[in-house]
Tab-separated table of N, CA, C and O in Angstrom:
chain	number	residue	atom	x	y	z
A	1	MET	N	91.816	43.389	85.779
A	1	MET	CA	90.722	42.404	86.413
A	1	MET	C	90.712	41.662	85.804
A	1	MET	O	91.056	40.148	87.171
A	2	ALA	N	90.625	41.144	84.785
A	2	ALA	CA	90.417	39.891	84.212
A	2	ALA	C	91.272	39.214	83.725
A	2	ALA	O	91.573	37.521	83.942
A	3	GLY	N	92.878	39.310	83.725
A	3	GLY	CA	94.149	38.479	83.366
A	3	GLY	C	94.716	38.177	84.491
A	3	GLY	O	95.268	37.578	84.814
A	4	SER	N	94.334	38.864	85.296
A	4	SER	CA	94.807	38.980	86.913
A	4	SER	C	93.642	37.955	87.326
A	4	SER	O	94.474	37.008	87.866
A	5	GLY	N	92.633	37.374	86.899
A	5	GLY	CA	91.323	36.955	87.562
A	5	GLY	C	92.417	34.780	86.848
A	5	GLY	O	91.674	33.946	87.106
A	6	LEU	N	92.773	35.257	85.041
A	6	LEU	CA	92.995	34.471	85.204
A	6	LEU	C	94.192	33.832	85.625
A	6	LEU	O	93.924	32.634	85.097
A	7	LEU	N	95.647	34.591	85.758
A	7	LEU	CA	96.167	34.073	86.600
A	7	LEU	C	95.940	33.321	87.540
A	7	LEU	O	97.099	32.515	87.180
A	8	ALA	N	94.712	34.187	88.452
A	8	ALA	CA	95.273	33.484	89.013
A	8	ALA	C	94.340	32.191	89.388
A	8	ALA	O	94.542	30.853	90.469
A	9	VAL	N	93.847	31.392	88.823
A	9	VAL	CA	93.176	30.165	88.083
A	9	VAL	C	94.501	29.535	87.452
A	9	VAL	O	94.227	28.853	87.378
A	10	TRP	N	95.065	29.974	86.701
A	10	TRP	CA	95.794	29.145	85.734
A	10	TRP	C	96.638	28.657	87.164
A	10	TRP	O	97.741	27.874	87.003
A	11	SER	N	97.777	29.545	87.798
A	11	SER	CA	98.602	29.263	88.598
A	11	SER	C	97.385	27.622	90.199
A	11	SER	O	98.418	27.288	90.484
A	12	TYR	N	96.342	28.157	90.459
A	12	TYR	CA	96.206	27.126	90.638
A	12	TYR	C	96.363	25.469	90.061
A	12	TYR	O	96.037	24.743	90.569
A	13	ARG	N	95.545	26.343	89.189
A	13	ARG	CA	96.364	24.729	88.067
A	13	ARG	C	97.595	24.045	87.484
A	13	ARG	O	98.140	23.295	87.668
A	14	VAL	N	98.873	24.428	87.511
A	14	VAL	CA	99.943	24.756	87.872
A	14	VAL	C	99.825	24.159	88.703
A	14	VAL	O	101.432	23.554	88.646
A	15	PHE	N	100.183	25.323	89.862
A	15	PHE	CA	100.623	24.593	91.908
A	15	PHE	C	99.407	24.308	92.079
A	15	PHE	O	99.471	25.582	93.311
A	16	PRO	N	99.079	23.224	92.258
A	16	PRO	CA	98.139	22.879	92.676
A	16	PRO	C	97.632	22.857	93.728
A	16	PRO	O	97.065	22.823	95.453
A	17	ASP	N	99.437	22.631	94.642
A	17	ASP	CA	99.670	22.488	96.415
A	17	ASP	C	99.848	23.328	96.649
A	17	ASP	O	100.158	24.055	97.949
A	18	ARG	N	100.418	24.257	96.050
A	18	ARG	CA	100.759	25.708	96.403
A	18	ARG	C	100.022	27.278	96.008
A	18	ARG	O	100.467	27.579	94.621
A	19	PRO	N	99.144	27.141	95.236
A	19	PRO	CA	99.061	27.547	94.173
A	19	PRO	C	99.475	29.715	94.803
A	19	PRO	O	99.255	30.386	93.590
A	20	THR	N	98.979	29.549	95.729
A	20	THR	CA	99.258	31.051	96.344
A	20	THR	C	101.295	32.389	95.818
A	20	THR	O	100.921	32.960	95.571
A	21	PRO	N	101.890	30.991	96.107
A	21	PRO	CA	103.682	31.219	96.022
A	21	PRO	C	103.227	31.455	94.709
A	21	PRO	O	104.215	31.492	93.556
A	22	GLY	N	102.379	30.588	93.890
A	22	GLY	CA	102.677	30.504	92.143
A	22	GLY	C	102.129	31.059	91.682
A	22	GLY	O	101.975	31.819	91.158
A	23	PHE	N	100.702	31.765	92.786
A	23	PHE	CA	100.051	33.000	91.797
A	23	PHE	C	100.840	34.130	91.810
A	23	PHE	O	101.670	35.159	90.847
A	24	THR	N	102.444	34.560	93.128
A	24	THR	CA	102.781	35.215	93.489
A	24	THR	C	104.078	35.679	92.488
A	24	THR	O	104.464	36.701	91.664
A	25	ALA	N	104.315	34.308	91.580
A	25	ALA	CA	105.551	33.976	91.164
A	25	ALA	C	104.995	34.705	90.018
A	25	ALA	O	105.771	35.147	89.604
A	26	THR	N	103.784	34.622	90.011
A	26	THR	CA	103.096	34.665	88.266
A	26	THR	C	103.589	36.068	88.127
A	26	THR	O	104.203	37.134	86.915
A	27	VAL	N	103.242	36.936	89.485
A	27	VAL	CA	102.694	38.795	88.788
A	27	VAL	C	104.335	38.888	89.180
A	27	VAL	O	104.002	39.695	88.770
A	28	LEU	N	104.706	38.756	89.431
A	28	LEU	CA	106.045	39.131	90.380
A	28	LEU	C	106.935	38.817	88.389
A	28	LEU	O	107.367	40.329	88.279
A	29	ALA	N	107.140	38.232	88.539
A	29	ALA	CA	108.088	37.790	86.256
A	29	ALA	C	107.253	38.786	85.890
A	29	ALA	O	107.753	39.480	84.357
A	30	LEU	N	105.791	38.921	85.733
A	30	LEU	CA	105.200	39.508	85.594
A	30	LEU	C	105.833	41.004	85.167
A	30	LEU	O	105.515	42.170	83.961
A	31	GLY	N	105.321	41.036	85.832
A	31	GLY	CA	105.819	42.797	86.648
A	31	GLY	C	107.561	43.453	86.336
A	31	GLY	O	106.858	44.271	85.701
A	32	LEU	N	108.497	42.535	86.758
A	32	LEU	CA	109.903	43.041	86.442
A	32	LEU	C	109.850	43.101	84.487
A	32	LEU	O	110.919	43.912	83.636
A	33	GLY	N	108.700	42.273	84.532
A	33	GLY	CA	108.722	42.104	82.346
A	33	GLY	C	108.322	43.025	81.421
A	33	GLY	O	108.751	44.238	80.955
A	34	THR	N	107.025	43.620	82.218
A	34	THR	CA	107.189	44.815	82.787
A	34	THR	C	107.185	46.001	82.296
A	34	THR	O	107.689	46.789	81.335
A	35	ILE	N	108.605	45.648	83.164
A	35	ILE	CA	108.962	47.100	83.708
A	35	ILE	C	110.557	46.489	82.422
A	35	ILE	O	111.207	48.616	81.552
A	36	THR	N	111.005	45.601	82.559
A	36	THR	CA	112.457	45.708	82.013
A	36	THR	C	112.087	45.678	80.504
A	36	THR	O	112.855	45.928	79.747
A	37	GLY	N	111.279	45.147	80.064
A	37	GLY	CA	110.734	44.758	78.646
A	37	GLY	C	111.508	46.321	78.218
A	37	GLY	O	112.422	45.682	77.156
A	38	PRO	N	109.847	46.702	77.779
A	38	PRO	CA	110.209	47.698	76.907
A	38	PRO	C	111.380	48.354	77.531
A	38	PRO	O	111.929	49.354	76.216
A	39	ALA	N	112.234	48.757	77.969
A	39	ALA	CA	113.204	50.200	77.961
A	39	ALA	C	115.050	49.403	76.892
A	39	ALA	O	114.633	49.302	77.447
A	40	LEU	N	114.814	47.436	77.356
A	40	LEU	CA	116.047	47.004	77.031
A	40	LEU	C	115.803	47.630	75.575
A	40	LEU	O	116.196	47.531	74.574
A	41	LEU	N	114.364	47.035	75.322
A	41	LEU	CA	113.682	46.956	73.789
A	41	LEU	C	114.464	48.307	73.218
A	41	LEU	O	114.235	48.616	72.098
A	42	GLY	N	113.807	49.296	74.184
A	42	GLY	CA	114.529	50.686	73.757
A	42	GLY	C	115.451	51.108	73.083
A	42	GLY	O	116.001	51.818	72.816
A	43	GLN	N	116.219	50.638	74.012
A	43	GLN	CA	117.926	50.799	73.718
A	43	GLN	C	118.280	50.393	72.950
A	43	GLN	O	119.078	50.889	72.191
A	44	LEU	N	117.639	48.381	73.028
A	44	LEU	CA	118.107	47.966	72.064
A	44	LEU	C	117.707	49.192	69.980
A	44	LEU	O	118.149	48.641	68.942
A	45	ALA	N	116.427	49.596	70.041
A	45	ALA	CA	115.827	50.471	69.032
A	45	ALA	C	116.393	51.076	68.790
A	45	ALA	O	117.013	51.750	67.523
A	46	ASP	N	116.472	52.222	69.698
A	46	ASP	CA	118.318	53.454	69.868
A	46	ASP	C	119.404	52.626	69.633
A	46	ASP	O	119.757	53.358	68.214
A	47	ARG	N	119.947	51.838	69.556
A	47	ARG	CA	121.091	51.444	68.411
A	47	ARG	C	121.690	50.100	67.290
A	47	ARG	O	121.918	50.875	66.390
A	48	GLN	N	120.065	49.670	67.180
A	48	GLN	CA	119.808	48.577	66.022
A	48	GLN	C	119.623	49.309	65.561
A	48	GLN	O	118.707	48.755	63.935
A	49	GLY	N	117.327	49.505	65.613
A	49	GLY	CA	116.797	50.168	65.203
A	49	GLY	C	115.670	49.327	65.322
A	49	GLY	O	115.323	48.266	66.132
A	50	LEU	N	114.345	50.103	64.680
A	50	LEU	CA	113.102	48.584	65.141
A	50	LEU	C	113.431	47.600	64.696
A	50	LEU	O	112.681	46.527	65.188
A	51	PRO	N	113.365	47.975	62.940
A	51	PRO	CA	112.740	46.103	62.642
A	51	PRO	C	114.293	45.142	63.747
A	51	PRO	O	113.403	44.051	64.349
A	52	ALA	N	114.910	45.418	64.992
A	52	ALA	CA	115.784	44.421	65.448
A	52	ALA	C	114.886	44.390	66.609
A	52	ALA	O	114.608	43.686	67.153
A	53	ALA	N	114.332	45.781	66.884
A	53	ALA	CA	113.830	45.374	67.854
A	53	ALA	C	112.331	44.370	68.154
A	53	ALA	O	112.096	43.507	68.410
A	54	PHE	N	111.690	44.520	67.052
A	54	PHE	CA	110.799	43.485	66.547
A	54	PHE	C	111.138	42.345	65.814
A	54	PHE	O	110.417	41.198	66.956
A	55	ALA	N	112.302	42.006	65.675
A	55	ALA	CA	112.714	40.581	64.701
A	55	ALA	C	112.778	39.913	66.408
A	55	ALA	O	112.662	38.632	67.343
A	56	ALA	N	113.674	40.745	67.594
A	56	ALA	CA	113.404	40.150	68.931
A	56	ALA	C	112.964	39.435	69.730
A	56	ALA	O	112.444	38.372	70.000
A	57	THR	N	111.019	40.517	69.307
A	57	THR	CA	110.301	40.236	70.325
A	57	THR	C	109.806	39.542	69.657
A	57	THR	O	108.734	38.818	70.607
A	58	ALA	N	109.938	39.169	68.144
A	58	ALA	CA	108.958	37.922	67.881
A	58	ALA	C	110.137	36.649	68.516
A	58	ALA	O	108.855	36.065	68.460
A	59	VAL	N	111.734	36.644	67.956
A	59	VAL	CA	112.124	36.073	68.655
A	59	VAL	C	112.000	35.130	69.900
A	59	VAL	O	111.125	34.556	70.651
A	60	ALA	N	111.971	36.357	71.432
A	60	ALA	CA	110.787	36.308	72.293
A	60	ALA	C	109.689	35.170	72.737
A	60	ALA	O	109.298	34.256	73.583
A	61	ALA	N	108.264	35.480	71.957
A	61	ALA	CA	107.434	35.169	71.232
A	61	ALA	C	107.578	33.661	71.446
A	61	ALA	O	106.339	33.058	71.553
A	62	ALA	N	108.459	33.183	70.288
A	62	ALA	CA	108.817	32.277	69.198
A	62	ALA	C	108.954	30.914	70.610
A	62	ALA	O	108.417	30.291	70.072
A	63	LEU	N	109.965	31.473	71.732
A	63	LEU	CA	110.726	30.484	72.168
A	63	LEU	C	109.990	30.390	73.033
A	63	LEU	O	109.136	28.873	73.221
A	64	THR	N	108.862	31.347	73.665
A	64	THR	CA	108.378	31.206	74.868
A	64	THR	C	106.739	30.169	74.615
A	64	THR	O	107.016	29.201	75.117
A	65	SER	N	106.227	30.103	72.820
A	65	SER	CA	105.132	29.349	72.596
A	65	SER	C	106.311	27.886	72.146
A	65	SER	O	105.099	26.737	72.595
A	66	LEU	N	107.123	27.122	72.355
A	66	LEU	CA	107.346	26.312	72.029
A	66	LEU	C	107.552	25.501	73.777
A	66	LEU	O	107.804	24.318	74.209
A	67	THR	N	107.362	26.263	74.550
A	67	THR	CA	107.616	25.774	75.924
A	67	THR	C	106.750	25.973	76.574
A	67	THR	O	106.674	26.969	78.064
A	68	PRO	N	105.409	25.532	77.146
A	68	PRO	CA	104.662	26.066	77.435
A	68	PRO	C	104.550	25.482	78.701
A	68	PRO	O	105.263	24.506	79.285
A	69	PRO	N	104.110	25.793	80.670
A	69	PRO	CA	104.321	25.717	81.198
A	69	PRO	C	103.220	24.201	81.899
A	69	PRO	O	102.002	23.728	81.005
A	70	ARG	N	104.104	23.492	82.173
A	70	ARG	CA	103.819	22.277	82.583
A	70	ARG	C	103.510	22.225	84.028
A	70	ARG	O	103.952	22.613	84.609
A	71	ARG	N	102.157	21.413	84.507
A	71	ARG	CA	101.991	20.798	86.353
A	71	ARG	C	103.107	20.254	86.317
A	71	ARG	O	103.813	19.485	85.672
A	72	PRO	N	103.962	20.563	87.794
A	72	PRO	CA	105.066	19.840	88.472
A	72	PRO	C	103.873	17.879	88.682
A	72	PRO	O	103.499	17.564	89.690
A	73	GLY	N	105.292	17.322	87.647
A	73	GLY	CA	104.930	16.007	88.361
A	73	GLY	C	103.809	14.755	86.903
A	73	GLY	O	103.609	13.902	87.051
A	74	ALA	N	103.747	16.233	85.801
A	74	ALA	CA	102.729	16.441	85.377
A	74	ALA	C	103.098	14.774	84.277
A	74	ALA	O	104.262	15.732	84.266
A	75	PRO	N	103.213	13.986	83.438
A	75	PRO	CA	103.759	13.161	82.550
A	75	PRO	C	104.061	14.666	80.704
A	75	PRO	O	102.907	14.874	80.678
A	76	ARG	N	104.970	14.362	79.998
A	76	ARG	CA	104.719	15.213	79.017
A	76	ARG	C	103.721	14.985	77.831
A	76	ARG	O	102.727	14.407	78.206
A	77	ARG	N	103.644	16.154	77.245
A	77	ARG	CA	102.474	16.011	76.128
A	77	ARG	C	102.397	15.027	74.399
A	77	ARG	O	101.779	14.277	75.327
A	78	ALA	N	103.730	14.479	74.833
A	78	ALA	CA	103.260	13.088	74.345
A	78	ALA	C	103.781	12.029	74.743
A	78	ALA	O	102.784	11.567	74.564
A	79	ALA	N	103.439	12.162	76.666
A	79	ALA	CA	103.114	11.059	76.748
A	79	ALA	C	101.535	11.011	77.741
A	79	ALA	O	100.803	10.139	78.315
A	80	ALA	N	100.913	12.111	77.782
A	80	ALA	CA	99.591	12.333	77.764
A	80	ALA	C	98.420	11.733	77.161
A	80	ALA	O	97.534	11.864	77.340
A	81	CYS	N	98.397	11.597	76.210
A	81	CYS	CA	97.318	10.640	74.909
A	81	CYS	C	97.717	9.659	74.995
A	81	CYS	O	98.545	9.716	73.562
A	82	PRO	N	98.938	8.828	75.144
A	82	PRO	CA	98.912	7.453	74.629
A	82	PRO	C	97.499	7.293	73.613
A	82	PRO	O	96.328	7.514	73.226
A	83	LEU	N	98.180	6.307	73.331
A	83	LEU	CA	97.946	5.381	72.101
A	83	LEU	C	97.209	3.833	72.302
A	83	LEU	O	97.048	3.804	73.205
A	84	PRO	N	95.852	3.717	71.718
A	84	PRO	CA	95.254	3.016	72.124
A	84	PRO	C	96.085	1.253	72.782
A	84	PRO	O	96.360	1.482	70.966
A	85	VAL	N	95.929	1.408	72.853
A	85	VAL	CA	96.754	-0.169	73.076
A	85	VAL	C	95.260	-1.884	73.447
A	85	VAL	O	93.959	-1.930	73.530
A	86	SER	N	95.820	-1.961	71.886
A	86	SER	CA	95.262	-3.223	71.309
A	86	SER	C	94.960	-4.603	72.475
A	86	SER	O	95.719	-5.743	73.739
A	87	SER	N	92.927	-5.391	72.576
A	87	SER	CA	93.425	-5.822	74.100
A	87	SER	C	93.610	-7.743	73.690
A	87	SER	O	94.165	-8.748	73.817
A	88	ARG	N	93.729	-8.010	72.381
A	88	ARG	CA	94.553	-8.923	71.979
A	88	ARG	C	94.703	-9.778	71.186
A	88	ARG	O	97.202	-9.045	71.969
């Protein structure tokens, strides 16, 4: 329940103009990942072994952490905190 509440708040912040479709897309993606992820990793573990399955999971998590979601129209992270400009 806490995860669903967090997703609802997050989707409102990421998709402020259309939070309901954003929440629906997020829940749909999580549901599909919950179903397909274990099935695909189980097949990989059967064929290549557990170390390969754990490595694939680690790579997926690392790639996900490199691409955080941002709001449409929001500046990129580097531009969000510009250096102060001297008024002289």
